[in-house]
Short mmCIF file of C-alpha atoms in Angstrom, two decimals:
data_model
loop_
_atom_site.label_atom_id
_atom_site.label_comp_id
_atom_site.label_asym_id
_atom_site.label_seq_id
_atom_site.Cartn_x
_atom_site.Cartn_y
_atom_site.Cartn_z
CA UNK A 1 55.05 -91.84 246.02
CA UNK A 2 51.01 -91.90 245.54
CA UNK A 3 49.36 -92.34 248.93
CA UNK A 4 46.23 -94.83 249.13
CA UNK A 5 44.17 -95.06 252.51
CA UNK A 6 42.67 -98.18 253.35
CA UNK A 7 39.17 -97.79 255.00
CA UNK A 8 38.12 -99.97 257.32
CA UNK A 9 37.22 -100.71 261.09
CA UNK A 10 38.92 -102.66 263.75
CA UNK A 11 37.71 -106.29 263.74
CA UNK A 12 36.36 -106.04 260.17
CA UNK A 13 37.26 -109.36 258.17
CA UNK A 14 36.24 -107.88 254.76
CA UNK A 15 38.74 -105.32 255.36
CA UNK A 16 41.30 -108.16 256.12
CA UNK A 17 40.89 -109.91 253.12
CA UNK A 18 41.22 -106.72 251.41
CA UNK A 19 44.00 -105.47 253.09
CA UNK A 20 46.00 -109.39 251.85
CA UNK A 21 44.37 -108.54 248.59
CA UNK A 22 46.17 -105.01 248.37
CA UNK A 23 49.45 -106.28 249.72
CA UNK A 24 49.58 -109.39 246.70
CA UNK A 25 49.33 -107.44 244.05
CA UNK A 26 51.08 -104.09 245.18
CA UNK A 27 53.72 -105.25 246.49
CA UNK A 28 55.67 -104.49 243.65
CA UNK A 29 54.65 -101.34 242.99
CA UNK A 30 55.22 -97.68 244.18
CA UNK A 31 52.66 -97.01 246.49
CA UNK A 32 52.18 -96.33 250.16
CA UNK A 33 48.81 -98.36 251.79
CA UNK A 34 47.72 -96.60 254.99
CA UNK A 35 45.01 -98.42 256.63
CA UNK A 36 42.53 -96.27 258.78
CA UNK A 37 39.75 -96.85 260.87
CA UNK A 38 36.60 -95.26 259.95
CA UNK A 39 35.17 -94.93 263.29
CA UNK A 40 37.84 -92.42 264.74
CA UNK A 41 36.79 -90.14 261.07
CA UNK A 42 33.14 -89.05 261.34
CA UNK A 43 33.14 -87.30 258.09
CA UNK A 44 34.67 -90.71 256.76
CA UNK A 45 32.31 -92.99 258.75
CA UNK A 46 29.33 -91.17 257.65
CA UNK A 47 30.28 -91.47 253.45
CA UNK A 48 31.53 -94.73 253.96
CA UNK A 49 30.40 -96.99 256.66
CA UNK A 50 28.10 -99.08 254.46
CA UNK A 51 30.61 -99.64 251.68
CA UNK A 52 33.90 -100.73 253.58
CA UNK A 53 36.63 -101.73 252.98
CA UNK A 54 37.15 -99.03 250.57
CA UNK A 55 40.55 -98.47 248.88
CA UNK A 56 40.77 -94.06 248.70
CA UNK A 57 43.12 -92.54 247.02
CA UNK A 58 44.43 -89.69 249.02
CA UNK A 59 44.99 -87.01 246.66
CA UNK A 60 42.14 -87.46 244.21
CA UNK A 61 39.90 -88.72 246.29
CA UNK A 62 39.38 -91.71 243.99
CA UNK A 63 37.72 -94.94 245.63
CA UNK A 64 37.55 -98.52 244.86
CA UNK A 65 34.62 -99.88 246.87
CA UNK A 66 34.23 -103.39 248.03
CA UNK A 67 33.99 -106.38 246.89
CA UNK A 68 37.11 -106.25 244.82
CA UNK A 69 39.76 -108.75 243.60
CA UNK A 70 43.20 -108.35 242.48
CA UNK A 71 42.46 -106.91 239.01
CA UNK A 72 39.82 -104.51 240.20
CA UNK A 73 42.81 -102.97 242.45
CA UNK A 74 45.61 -103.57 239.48
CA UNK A 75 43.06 -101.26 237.37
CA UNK A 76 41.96 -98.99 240.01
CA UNK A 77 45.95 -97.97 240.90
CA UNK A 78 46.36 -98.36 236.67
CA UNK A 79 44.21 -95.09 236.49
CA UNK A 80 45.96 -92.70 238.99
#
């Protein structure tokens, strides 16, 4: 099953909405979400601190930035 991280830190409400954006439209597909918090991953925190939430895909190390909607993460997932 492909593996996407979410990016994100605690208290963040962009990463919120994006985590209820992820869950709507992946529900039905075969992917695991794994939210993480940036602040505990300094190589992560450095690359992306200015550009989360950020939707990663584990093994490629694909990323889908914010702001996105629904179709941006239906085609970003319609890549891998």
């Amino acid at each position: 099953m492909p593996q996407l991280l979410l990016l994100g830190t605690q208290g963040c409400h962009l990463c919120e909405q994006a985590e209820a954006i992820i869950h709507n439209c992946l529900a039905d597909h075969a992917f695991t979400v794994t939210p993480i918090d940036i602040a505990e991953q300094e190589h992560w925190q450095a690359q992306y601190a200015v550009r989360i939430p950020v939707l990663l895909h584990a093994e490629s190390q694909q990323a889908l930035c914010w702001p996105f909607d629904e179709m941006a993460v239906l085609g970003f997932v319609g890549q891998l």
